[in-house]
Amino acid sequence: AGLQFDKLLTISVYVEGREKMNPIERFEEAPLHPVMLRNIKLAGYEIPTPIQRYCIPAVLEGHDLLSCAQTGSGKTAAFMIPILSKLMGKASSLAAPRPVPGSTEPYIAQPLVLVAAPTRELATQIFDESRRFCYMSKLRPCVVYGGADSATQRMELKKGCDVLVGTPGRLSDFIERGRILSLKRLKFVVIDEADEMLDMGFEPQIRKLLQSSGSLFFIRTLDANEDDDQQVLMFSATFQKAIRKLARDFLSDDFVQIKVGRIGS
Ligand code: ADP
Ligand code: MG
């Protein structure tokens, strides 16, 4: 554990869970997939934000993480860039087969990535960002949220879905109804704005999402294949007690904790 200062950006980054963090200064320093590097350029992102400098290498190295950073610090790209980059090389072997056109068999979406966010607006923003970064890859993102027609969202899922962004209520609904969505292929679970979701009363849904993927993770480890490891990332503006408990319950013991904030705050 230690405190590291990025004087240039007057940001303090507190990293727990490992001796030394090696943040990247430039995106090109990280071992990112060439398609991802091109998509970052297309997005117009020239240099990584402080949270991205720490999160990108930590996620690429396979760590679970709990991260605390202010709104507008670039959290979405901090998890989307390394996750999607890792999947780009392997999407064809990991992803579920696409639906067969004209088939009468029920098609169940089996995403590799699940991102839970508290509101429709946030889920949509994350979805838009994921579309940018999935460009020219085989990965297909989808978004689901409440207060909108679920039939349309189901139709999108039935075209195939590798990256699923959604609000906890609608996600749980689709999982519980069965024959729509399965978590059995999940490699990455991201809980964004975790404190807000807990404040909104979504703790049972979040725990259930994490449990469903976690128990299946246990089954997968039975035919131990290094590639089958699952990563869980949690983002929260505050580290209230319930958040720390959630992290203890669902993150691996050696999770990395990254706090980014203004000096003095
Ligand atoms: P947060 O989730 O932390 O509130 P976002 O991920 O929504 O922040 O990012 C805030 C804004 O900054 C978005 O418009 C995003 O496109 C932009 N952004 C993120 N990373 C970078 C970067 N490295 N360079 C330039 N703009 C960025
Ligand atoms: Mg955000």
PDB file of C-alpha atoms and ligand atoms in Angstrom:
ATOM      1  CA  ALA A   1       0.000   0.000   0.000  1.00  0.00           C
ATOM      2  CA  GLY A   2       1.219   3.517  -0.639  1.00  0.00           C
ATOM      3  CA  LEU A   3       0.412   7.015  -1.689  1.00  0.00           C
ATOM      4  CA  GLN A   4       1.584   8.168  -5.095  1.00  0.00           C
ATOM      5  CA  PHE A   5       1.278  11.704  -6.401  1.00  0.00           C
ATOM      6  CA  ASP A   6       0.850  12.721  -9.950  1.00  0.00           C
ATOM      7  CA  LYS A   7       2.097  16.288  -9.563  1.00  0.00           C
ATOM      8  CA  LEU A   8       1.362  17.195 -13.141  1.00  0.00           C
ATOM      9  CA  LEU A   9      -2.361  16.644 -12.679  1.00  0.00           C
ATOM     10  CA  THR A  10      -2.505  17.458  -8.948  1.00  0.00           C
ATOM     11  CA  ILE A  11      -4.193  14.177  -8.322  1.00  0.00           C
ATOM     12  CA  SER A  12      -3.457  11.788  -5.519  1.00  0.00           C
ATOM     13  CA  VAL A  13      -3.704   8.134  -6.317  1.00  0.00           C
ATOM     14  CA  TYR A  14      -3.862   5.720  -3.461  1.00  0.00           C
ATOM     15  CA  VAL A  15      -3.091   2.188  -4.438  1.00  0.00           C
ATOM     16  CA  GLU A  16      -3.701  -0.645  -2.050  1.00  0.00           C
ATOM     17  CA  GLY A  17      -3.232  -4.328  -2.487  1.00  0.00           C
ATOM     18  CA  ARG A  18       0.151  -4.321  -4.141  1.00  0.00           C
ATOM     19  CA  GLU A  19       3.685  -3.171  -3.513  1.00  0.00           C
ATOM     20  CA  LYS A  20       4.095  -1.027  -6.550  1.00  0.00           C
ATOM     21  CA  MET A  21       1.886   0.158  -9.355  1.00  0.00           C
ATOM     22  CA  ASN A  22       3.286   0.991 -12.727  1.00  0.00           C
ATOM     23  CA  PRO A  23       0.860   3.440 -14.278  1.00  0.00           C
ATOM     24  CA  ILE A  24       1.030   4.044 -18.010  1.00  0.00           C
ATOM     25  CA  GLU A  25       1.848   7.531 -19.285  1.00  0.00           C
ATOM     26  CA  ARG A  26       0.525   6.887 -22.773  1.00  0.00           C
ATOM     27  CA  PHE A  27      -2.009   4.397 -24.174  1.00  0.00           C
ATOM     28  CA  GLU A  28       0.652   2.991 -26.520  1.00  0.00           C
ATOM     29  CA  GLU A  29       2.690   1.809 -23.508  1.00  0.00           C
ATOM     30  CA  ALA A  30       0.033  -0.721 -22.531  1.00  0.00           C
ATOM     31  CA  PRO A  31      -0.117  -4.034 -24.383  1.00  0.00           C
ATOM     32  CA  LEU A  32      -3.433  -3.162 -26.024  1.00  0.00           C
ATOM     33  CA  HIS A  33      -4.893  -4.837 -29.105  1.00  0.00           C
ATOM     34  CA  PRO A  34      -4.123  -2.846 -32.305  1.00  0.00           C
ATOM     35  CA  VAL A  35      -7.849  -2.477 -33.035  1.00  0.00           C
ATOM     36  CA  MET A  36      -8.297  -0.956 -29.561  1.00  0.00           C
ATOM     37  CA  LEU A  37      -5.401   1.449 -30.036  1.00  0.00           C
ATOM     38  CA  ARG A  38      -7.009   2.598 -33.272  1.00  0.00           C
ATOM     39  CA  ASN A  39     -10.402   3.033 -31.605  1.00  0.00           C
ATOM     40  CA  ILE A  40      -8.820   5.135 -28.850  1.00  0.00           C
ATOM     41  CA  LYS A  41      -7.359   7.404 -31.544  1.00  0.00           C
ATOM     42  CA  LEU A  42     -10.728   7.567 -33.313  1.00  0.00           C
ATOM     43  CA  ALA A  43     -12.339   8.595 -30.004  1.00  0.00           C
ATOM     44  CA  GLY A  44      -9.857  11.471 -29.886  1.00  0.00           C
ATOM     45  CA  TYR A  45      -8.350  10.383 -26.571  1.00  0.00           C
ATOM     46  CA  GLU A  46      -4.735  11.523 -26.613  1.00  0.00           C
ATOM     47  CA  ILE A  47      -3.548  10.728 -23.127  1.00  0.00           C
ATOM     48  CA  PRO A  48      -5.061   8.543 -20.419  1.00  0.00           C
ATOM     49  CA  THR A  49      -6.746  10.249 -17.448  1.00  0.00           C
ATOM     50  CA  PRO A  50      -5.250   9.449 -14.001  1.00  0.00           C
ATOM     51  CA  ILE A  51      -7.703   6.666 -13.277  1.00  0.00           C
ATOM     52  CA  GLN A  52      -7.084   5.173 -16.715  1.00  0.00           C
ATOM     53  CA  ARG A  53      -3.322   5.298 -16.140  1.00  0.00           C
ATOM     54  CA  TYR A  54      -3.729   2.948 -13.171  1.00  0.00           C
ATOM     55  CA  CYS A  55      -6.788   0.893 -14.099  1.00  0.00           C
ATOM     56  CA  ILE A  56      -5.736  -0.100 -17.600  1.00  0.00           C
ATOM     57  CA  PRO A  57      -2.540  -1.953 -16.557  1.00  0.00           C
ATOM     58  CA  ALA A  58      -4.195  -3.409 -13.427  1.00  0.00           C
ATOM     59  CA  VAL A  59      -7.064  -4.895 -15.454  1.00  0.00           C
ATOM     60  CA  LEU A  60      -4.737  -6.094 -18.219  1.00  0.00           C
ATOM     61  CA  GLU A  61      -2.699  -7.898 -15.549  1.00  0.00           C
ATOM     62  CA  GLY A  62      -5.827  -9.691 -14.401  1.00  0.00           C
ATOM     63  CA  HIS A  63      -6.563  -8.024 -11.065  1.00  0.00           C
ATOM     64  CA  ASP A  64      -9.957  -7.500  -9.515  1.00  0.00           C
ATOM     65  CA  LEU A  65     -10.330  -3.910  -8.444  1.00  0.00           C
ATOM     66  CA  LEU A  66     -12.194  -1.441  -6.330  1.00  0.00           C
ATOM     67  CA  SER A  67     -11.844   2.089  -7.549  1.00  0.00           C
ATOM     68  CA  CYS A  68     -12.963   5.401  -6.190  1.00  0.00           C
ATOM     69  CA  ALA A  69     -12.972   8.414  -8.485  1.00  0.00           C
ATOM     70  CA  GLN A  70     -15.023  11.519  -9.119  1.00  0.00           C
ATOM     71  CA  THR A  71     -17.601  11.954 -11.855  1.00  0.00           C
ATOM     72  CA  GLY A  72     -15.959  12.964 -15.115  1.00  0.00           C
ATOM     73  CA  SER A  73     -12.674  11.209 -14.351  1.00  0.00           C
ATOM     74  CA  GLY A  74     -13.022   8.823 -17.293  1.00  0.00           C
ATOM     75  CA  LYS A  75     -14.076   5.665 -15.466  1.00  0.00           C
ATOM     76  CA  THR A  76     -15.946   4.165 -18.408  1.00  0.00           C
ATOM     77  CA  ALA A  77     -12.894   4.004 -20.654  1.00  0.00           C
ATOM     78  CA  ALA A  78     -10.795   2.931 -17.654  1.00  0.00           C
ATOM     79  CA  PHE A  79     -12.626  -0.402 -17.642  1.00  0.00           C
ATOM     80  CA  MET A  80     -13.871  -0.661 -21.249  1.00  0.00           C
ATOM     81  CA  ILE A  81     -10.456  -0.225 -22.870  1.00  0.00           C
ATOM     82  CA  PRO A  82      -8.611  -3.058 -21.063  1.00  0.00           C
ATOM     83  CA  ILE A  83     -11.604  -5.431 -20.930  1.00  0.00           C
ATOM     84  CA  LEU A  84     -12.499  -5.152 -24.611  1.00  0.00           C
ATOM     85  CA  SER A  85      -8.837  -5.205 -25.629  1.00  0.00           C
ATOM     86  CA  LYS A  86      -8.329  -8.488 -23.758  1.00  0.00           C
ATOM     87  CA  LEU A  87     -11.359  -9.982 -25.486  1.00  0.00           C
ATOM     88  CA  MET A  88     -10.495  -8.777 -28.986  1.00  0.00           C
ATOM     89  CA  GLY A  89      -7.823 -11.409 -29.474  1.00  0.00           C
ATOM     90  CA  LYS A  90     -10.040 -14.194 -28.197  1.00  0.00           C
ATOM     91  CA  ALA A  91     -13.589 -13.177 -29.067  1.00  0.00           C
ATOM     92  CA  SER A  92     -14.053 -15.899 -31.646  1.00  0.00           C
ATOM     93  CA  SER A  93     -13.098 -18.663 -29.212  1.00  0.00           C
ATOM     94  CA  LEU A  94     -14.942 -17.243 -26.189  1.00  0.00           C
ATOM     95  CA  ALA A  95     -18.079 -15.687 -27.625  1.00  0.00           C
ATOM     96  CA  ALA A  96     -21.337 -17.575 -27.917  1.00  0.00           C
ATOM     97  CA  PRO A  97     -22.242 -18.751 -31.422  1.00  0.00           C
ATOM     98  CA  ARG A  98     -24.381 -16.174 -33.192  1.00  0.00           C
ATOM     99  CA  PRO A  99     -28.063 -16.958 -33.693  1.00  0.00           C
ATOM    100  CA  VAL A 100     -28.858 -18.939 -36.821  1.00  0.00           C
ATOM    101  CA  PRO A 101     -31.126 -16.861 -39.072  1.00  0.00           C
ATOM    102  CA  GLY A 102     -34.551 -18.416 -39.478  1.00  0.00           C
ATOM    103  CA  SER A 103     -33.976 -20.954 -36.709  1.00  0.00           C
ATOM    104  CA  THR A 104     -36.940 -21.713 -34.458  1.00  0.00           C
ATOM    105  CA  GLU A 105     -34.662 -22.742 -31.569  1.00  0.00           C
ATOM    106  CA  PRO A 106     -34.783 -20.252 -28.683  1.00  0.00           C
ATOM    107  CA  TYR A 107     -31.618 -18.158 -28.619  1.00  0.00           C
ATOM    108  CA  ILE A 108     -30.192 -17.219 -25.238  1.00  0.00           C
ATOM    109  CA  ALA A 109     -27.742 -14.315 -25.045  1.00  0.00           C
ATOM    110  CA  GLN A 110     -24.482 -15.238 -23.266  1.00  0.00           C
ATOM    111  CA  PRO A 111     -22.432 -12.078 -22.777  1.00  0.00           C
ATOM    112  CA  LEU A 112     -18.728 -12.122 -21.879  1.00  0.00           C
ATOM    113  CA  VAL A 113     -18.969  -8.767 -20.120  1.00  0.00           C
ATOM    114  CA  LEU A 114     -21.690  -7.498 -17.813  1.00  0.00           C
ATOM    115  CA  VAL A 115     -21.772  -3.864 -16.698  1.00  0.00           C
ATOM    116  CA  ALA A 116     -24.373  -2.809 -14.138  1.00  0.00           C
ATOM    117  CA  ALA A 117     -25.133   0.914 -13.765  1.00  0.00           C
ATOM    118  CA  PRO A 118     -27.823   2.667 -11.698  1.00  0.00           C
ATOM    119  CA  THR A 119     -29.836   4.568 -14.303  1.00  0.00           C
ATOM    120  CA  ARG A 120     -30.986   4.436 -17.895  1.00  0.00           C
ATOM    121  CA  GLU A 121     -28.911   7.547 -18.693  1.00  0.00           C
ATOM    122  CA  LEU A 122     -25.698   6.093 -17.270  1.00  0.00           C
ATOM    123  CA  ALA A 123     -26.277   2.702 -18.888  1.00  0.00           C
ATOM    124  CA  THR A 124     -26.835   4.411 -22.249  1.00  0.00           C
ATOM    125  CA  GLN A 125     -23.640   6.476 -21.886  1.00  0.00           C
ATOM    126  CA  ILE A 126     -21.627   3.354 -21.087  1.00  0.00           C
ATOM    127  CA  PHE A 127     -23.250   1.536 -24.011  1.00  0.00           C
ATOM    128  CA  ASP A 128     -22.323   4.391 -26.378  1.00  0.00           C
ATOM    129  CA  GLU A 129     -18.734   4.292 -25.154  1.00  0.00           C
ATOM    130  CA  SER A 130     -18.621   0.497 -25.569  1.00  0.00           C
ATOM    131  CA  ARG A 131     -19.855   0.817 -29.154  1.00  0.00           C
ATOM    132  CA  ARG A 132     -16.994   3.168 -29.911  1.00  0.00           C
ATOM    133  CA  PHE A 133     -14.445   0.765 -28.522  1.00  0.00           C
ATOM    134  CA  CYS A 134     -15.997  -2.357 -30.099  1.00  0.00           C
ATOM    135  CA  TYR A 135     -15.758  -0.781 -33.546  1.00  0.00           C
ATOM    136  CA  MET A 136     -14.136  -3.103 -36.127  1.00  0.00           C
ATOM    137  CA  SER A 137     -14.102  -5.999 -33.676  1.00  0.00           C
ATOM    138  CA  LYS A 138     -16.344  -9.062 -33.492  1.00  0.00           C
ATOM    139  CA  LEU A 139     -17.748  -7.922 -30.141  1.00  0.00           C
ATOM    140  CA  ARG A 140     -21.386  -6.861 -30.069  1.00  0.00           C
ATOM    141  CA  PRO A 141     -22.696  -4.631 -27.267  1.00  0.00           C
ATOM    142  CA  CYS A 142     -26.310  -4.335 -26.065  1.00  0.00           C
ATOM    143  CA  VAL A 143     -28.066  -2.245 -23.438  1.00  0.00           C
ATOM    144  CA  VAL A 144     -31.124  -3.003 -21.282  1.00  0.00           C
ATOM    145  CA  TYR A 145     -32.962  -0.798 -18.779  1.00  0.00           C
ATOM    146  CA  GLY A 146     -36.348  -0.409 -17.177  1.00  0.00           C
ATOM    147  CA  GLY A 147     -39.083   1.999 -18.173  1.00  0.00           C
ATOM    148  CA  ALA A 148     -38.781   0.966 -21.814  1.00  0.00           C
ATOM    149  CA  ASP A 149     -40.301  -1.768 -23.957  1.00  0.00           C
ATOM    150  CA  SER A 150     -38.623  -5.023 -23.014  1.00  0.00           C
ATOM    151  CA  ALA A 151     -39.584  -6.773 -26.277  1.00  0.00           C
ATOM    152  CA  THR A 152     -37.336  -4.448 -28.295  1.00  0.00           C
ATOM    153  CA  GLN A 153     -34.437  -5.036 -25.908  1.00  0.00           C
ATOM    154  CA  ARG A 154     -34.979  -8.802 -26.109  1.00  0.00           C
ATOM    155  CA  MET A 155     -34.890  -8.635 -29.888  1.00  0.00           C
ATOM    156  CA  GLU A 156     -31.524  -6.904 -29.716  1.00  0.00           C
ATOM    157  CA  LEU A 157     -30.204  -9.558 -27.314  1.00  0.00           C
ATOM    158  CA  LYS A 158     -31.382 -12.248 -29.703  1.00  0.00           C
ATOM    159  CA  LYS A 159     -29.096 -10.884 -32.422  1.00  0.00           C
ATOM    160  CA  GLY A 160     -26.155 -11.875 -30.202  1.00  0.00           C
ATOM    161  CA  CYS A 161     -24.594 -10.020 -27.289  1.00  0.00           C
ATOM    162  CA  ASP A 162     -21.005 -10.075 -26.009  1.00  0.00           C
ATOM    163  CA  VAL A 163     -21.038  -6.918 -23.905  1.00  0.00           C
ATOM    164  CA  LEU A 164     -24.174  -6.234 -21.899  1.00  0.00           C
ATOM    165  CA  VAL A 165     -24.782  -2.955 -20.109  1.00  0.00           C
ATOM    166  CA  GLY A 166     -27.864  -2.586 -17.978  1.00  0.00           C
ATOM    167  CA  THR A 167     -29.658  -1.391 -14.898  1.00  0.00           C
ATOM    168  CA  PRO A 168     -29.932  -3.950 -12.068  1.00  0.00           C
ATOM    169  CA  GLY A 169     -33.723  -4.255 -12.184  1.00  0.00           C
ATOM    170  CA  ARG A 170     -34.017  -5.062 -15.882  1.00  0.00           C
ATOM    171  CA  LEU A 171     -30.943  -7.321 -15.824  1.00  0.00           C
ATOM    172  CA  SER A 172     -32.383  -9.366 -12.944  1.00  0.00           C
ATOM    173  CA  ASP A 173     -35.733  -9.484 -14.679  1.00  0.00           C
ATOM    174  CA  PHE A 174     -34.244 -10.940 -17.880  1.00  0.00           C
ATOM    175  CA  ILE A 175     -32.128 -13.443 -15.956  1.00  0.00           C
ATOM    176  CA  GLU A 176     -35.021 -14.598 -13.795  1.00  0.00           C
ATOM    177  CA  ARG A 177     -37.479 -14.951 -16.655  1.00  0.00           C
ATOM    178  CA  GLY A 178     -35.127 -17.529 -18.187  1.00  0.00           C
ATOM    179  CA  ARG A 179     -34.480 -18.303 -21.860  1.00  0.00           C
ATOM    180  CA  ILE A 180     -33.334 -14.746 -22.510  1.00  0.00           C
ATOM    181  CA  LEU A 181     -30.005 -14.222 -20.833  1.00  0.00           C
ATOM    182  CA  SER A 182     -27.385 -16.520 -19.335  1.00  0.00           C
ATOM    183  CA  LEU A 183     -24.337 -15.517 -17.295  1.00  0.00           C
ATOM    184  CA  LYS A 184     -22.436 -18.731 -17.889  1.00  0.00           C
ATOM    185  CA  ARG A 185     -19.825 -17.235 -20.224  1.00  0.00           C
ATOM    186  CA  LEU A 186     -19.107 -14.094 -18.205  1.00  0.00           C
ATOM    187  CA  LYS A 187     -15.431 -13.148 -17.974  1.00  0.00           C
ATOM    188  CA  PHE A 188     -15.861  -9.638 -16.602  1.00  0.00           C
ATOM    189  CA  VAL A 189     -18.389  -8.152 -14.217  1.00  0.00           C
ATOM    190  CA  VAL A 190     -18.323  -4.384 -13.691  1.00  0.00           C
ATOM    191  CA  ILE A 191     -20.363  -2.685 -10.987  1.00  0.00           C
ATOM    192  CA  ASP A 192     -20.368   1.019 -11.883  1.00  0.00           C
ATOM    193  CA  GLU A 193     -21.543   3.715  -9.438  1.00  0.00           C
ATOM    194  CA  ALA A 194     -21.892   0.967  -6.836  1.00  0.00           C
ATOM    195  CA  ASP A 195     -22.713   3.359  -3.981  1.00  0.00           C
ATOM    196  CA  GLU A 196     -25.549   4.922  -5.950  1.00  0.00           C
ATOM    197  CA  MET A 197     -27.020   1.506  -6.706  1.00  0.00           C
ATOM    198  CA  LEU A 198     -26.893   0.562  -3.022  1.00  0.00           C
ATOM    199  CA  ASP A 199     -28.536   3.878  -2.088  1.00  0.00           C
ATOM    200  CA  MET A 200     -31.306   3.094  -4.571  1.00  0.00           C
ATOM    201  CA  GLY A 201     -31.934  -0.226  -2.840  1.00  0.00           C
ATOM    202  CA  PHE A 202     -30.410  -2.455  -5.512  1.00  0.00           C
ATOM    203  CA  GLU A 203     -28.111  -4.368  -3.166  1.00  0.00           C
ATOM    204  CA  PRO A 204     -30.088  -7.650  -3.439  1.00  0.00           C
ATOM    205  CA  GLN A 205     -30.017  -7.511  -7.251  1.00  0.00           C
ATOM    206  CA  ILE A 206     -26.287  -6.692  -7.315  1.00  0.00           C
ATOM    207  CA  ARG A 207     -25.474  -9.499  -4.920  1.00  0.00           C
ATOM    208  CA  LYS A 208     -27.561 -11.888  -6.956  1.00  0.00           C
ATOM    209  CA  LEU A 209     -25.833 -10.893 -10.204  1.00  0.00           C
ATOM    210  CA  LEU A 210     -22.436 -11.376  -8.599  1.00  0.00           C
ATOM    211  CA  GLN A 211     -23.487 -14.665  -7.041  1.00  0.00           C
ATOM    212  CA  SER A 212     -24.877 -16.119 -10.249  1.00  0.00           C
ATOM    213  CA  SER A 213     -21.680 -15.400 -12.090  1.00  0.00           C
ATOM    214  CA  GLY A 214     -19.530 -16.331  -9.095  1.00  0.00           C
ATOM    215  CA  SER A 215     -21.026 -19.762  -8.566  1.00  0.00           C
ATOM    216  CA  LEU A 216     -20.623 -20.558 -12.223  1.00  0.00           C
ATOM    217  CA  PHE A 217     -17.070 -19.299 -11.999  1.00  0.00           C
ATOM    218  CA  PHE A 218     -16.513 -21.954  -9.353  1.00  0.00           C
ATOM    219  CA  ILE A 219     -17.828 -24.642 -11.657  1.00  0.00           C
ATOM    220  CA  ARG A 220     -15.628 -23.395 -14.489  1.00  0.00           C
ATOM    221  CA  THR A 221     -12.504 -23.590 -12.358  1.00  0.00           C
ATOM    222  CA  LEU A 222     -13.116 -27.336 -12.037  1.00  0.00           C
ATOM    223  CA  ASP A 223     -11.713 -27.820 -15.505  1.00  0.00           C
ATOM    224  CA  ALA A 224      -8.939 -25.438 -14.575  1.00  0.00           C
ATOM    225  CA  ASN A 225      -7.982 -23.407 -17.566  1.00  0.00           C
ATOM    226  CA  GLU A 226      -6.078 -20.238 -16.878  1.00  0.00           C
ATOM    227  CA  ASP A 227      -8.068 -18.408 -19.543  1.00  0.00           C
ATOM    228  CA  ASP A 228     -11.279 -19.100 -17.667  1.00  0.00           C
ATOM    229  CA  ASP A 229     -10.527 -16.677 -14.872  1.00  0.00           C
ATOM    230  CA  GLN A 230     -13.179 -14.105 -14.149  1.00  0.00           C
ATOM    231  CA  GLN A 231     -12.500 -10.514 -13.110  1.00  0.00           C
ATOM    232  CA  VAL A 232     -14.772  -8.331 -11.005  1.00  0.00           C
ATOM    233  CA  LEU A 233     -14.360  -4.539 -11.026  1.00  0.00           C
ATOM    234  CA  MET A 234     -16.211  -2.169  -8.730  1.00  0.00           C
ATOM    235  CA  PHE A 235     -16.425   1.617  -9.077  1.00  0.00           C
ATOM    236  CA  SER A 236     -17.848   3.890  -6.434  1.00  0.00           C
ATOM    237  CA  ALA A 237     -17.685   7.584  -5.557  1.00  0.00           C
ATOM    238  CA  THR A 238     -17.453   6.715  -1.845  1.00  0.00           C
ATOM    239  CA  PHE A 239     -16.098   3.803   0.122  1.00  0.00           C
ATOM    240  CA  GLN A 240     -18.951   3.480   2.603  1.00  0.00           C
ATOM    241  CA  LYS A 241     -19.105   0.373   4.767  1.00  0.00           C
ATOM    242  CA  ALA A 242     -21.554  -1.490   2.525  1.00  0.00           C
ATOM    243  CA  ILE A 243     -19.226  -1.001  -0.451  1.00  0.00           C
ATOM    244  CA  ARG A 244     -16.234  -2.387   1.429  1.00  0.00           C
ATOM    245  CA  LYS A 245     -18.368  -5.343   2.492  1.00  0.00           C
ATOM    246  CA  LEU A 246     -19.451  -5.976  -1.103  1.00  0.00           C
ATOM    247  CA  ALA A 247     -15.807  -5.882  -2.189  1.00  0.00           C
ATOM    248  CA  ARG A 248     -14.776  -8.304   0.563  1.00  0.00           C
ATOM    249  CA  ASP A 249     -17.586 -10.659  -0.412  1.00  0.00           C
ATOM    250  CA  PHE A 250     -17.036 -10.717  -4.149  1.00  0.00           C
ATOM    251  CA  LEU A 251     -13.560  -9.520  -5.130  1.00  0.00           C
ATOM    252  CA  SER A 252     -10.563 -11.856  -5.016  1.00  0.00           C
ATOM    253  CA  ASP A 253      -8.409 -11.501  -1.892  1.00  0.00           C
ATOM    254  CA  ASP A 254      -5.632  -9.694  -3.737  1.00  0.00           C
ATOM    255  CA  PHE A 255      -7.838  -7.024  -5.326  1.00  0.00           C
ATOM    256  CA  VAL A 256      -6.283  -3.681  -6.161  1.00  0.00           C
ATOM    257  CA  GLN A 257      -7.787  -0.566  -4.621  1.00  0.00           C
ATOM    258  CA  ILE A 258      -7.338   2.648  -6.564  1.00  0.00           C
ATOM    259  CA  LYS A 259      -8.456   5.981  -5.172  1.00  0.00           C
ATOM    260  CA  VAL A 260      -8.199   9.043  -7.312  1.00  0.00           C
ATOM    261  CA  GLY A 261      -9.097  12.396  -5.895  1.00  0.00           C
ATOM    262  CA  ARG A 262      -7.993  15.972  -5.645  1.00  0.00           C
ATOM    263  CA  ILE A 263      -5.241  16.574  -3.134  1.00  0.00           C
ATOM    264  CA  GLY A 264      -6.801  17.758   0.082  1.00  0.00           C
ATOM    265  CA  SER A 265     -10.244  16.380  -0.650  1.00  0.00           C
TER     266      SER A 265
HETATM  267  P1  ADP B   1     -17.019   9.119 -15.229  1.00  0.00           P
HETATM  268  O1  ADP B   1     -17.700   7.818 -15.482  1.00  0.00           O
HETATM  269  O2  ADP B   1     -15.791   8.972 -14.414  1.00  0.00           O
HETATM  270  O3  ADP B   1     -17.944  10.167 -14.682  1.00  0.00           O
HETATM  271  P2  ADP B   1     -16.796   9.216 -18.087  1.00  0.00           P
HETATM  272  O4  ADP B   1     -16.223   7.878 -18.316  1.00  0.00           O
HETATM  273  O5  ADP B   1     -18.243   9.388 -18.385  1.00  0.00           O
HETATM  274  O6  ADP B   1     -16.499   9.700 -16.607  1.00  0.00           O
HETATM  275  O7  ADP B   1     -15.910  10.281 -18.924  1.00  0.00           O
HETATM  276  C1  ADP B   1     -16.188  11.648 -18.880  1.00  0.00           C
HETATM  277  C2  ADP B   1     -15.905  12.291 -20.253  1.00  0.00           C
HETATM  278  O8  ADP B   1     -14.501  12.283 -20.529  1.00  0.00           O
HETATM  279  C3  ADP B   1     -16.566  11.564 -21.408  1.00  0.00           C
HETATM  280  O9  ADP B   1     -17.087  12.511 -22.284  1.00  0.00           O
HETATM  281  C4  ADP B   1     -15.416  10.812 -22.065  1.00  0.00           C
HETATM  282  O10 ADP B   1     -15.652  10.609 -23.441  1.00  0.00           O
HETATM  283  C5  ADP B   1     -14.235  11.718 -21.794  1.00  0.00           C
HETATM  284  N1  ADP B   1     -12.934  11.017 -21.699  1.00  0.00           N
HETATM  285  C6  ADP B   1     -12.667   9.888 -21.025  1.00  0.00           C
HETATM  286  N2  ADP B   1     -11.373   9.542 -21.121  1.00  0.00           N
HETATM  287  C7  ADP B   1     -10.771  10.475 -21.869  1.00  0.00           C
HETATM  288  C8  ADP B   1      -9.405  10.686 -22.330  1.00  0.00           C
HETATM  289  N3  ADP B   1      -8.434   9.858 -22.020  1.00  0.00           N
HETATM  290  N4  ADP B   1      -9.160  11.794 -23.086  1.00  0.00           N
HETATM  291  C9  ADP B   1     -10.176  12.644 -23.398  1.00  0.00           C
HETATM  292  N5  ADP B   1     -11.466  12.505 -23.007  1.00  0.00           N
HETATM  293  C10 ADP B   1     -11.771  11.449 -22.243  1.00  0.00           C
HETATM  294 MG    MG B   2     -19.402   6.828 -15.206  1.00  0.00          MG
END
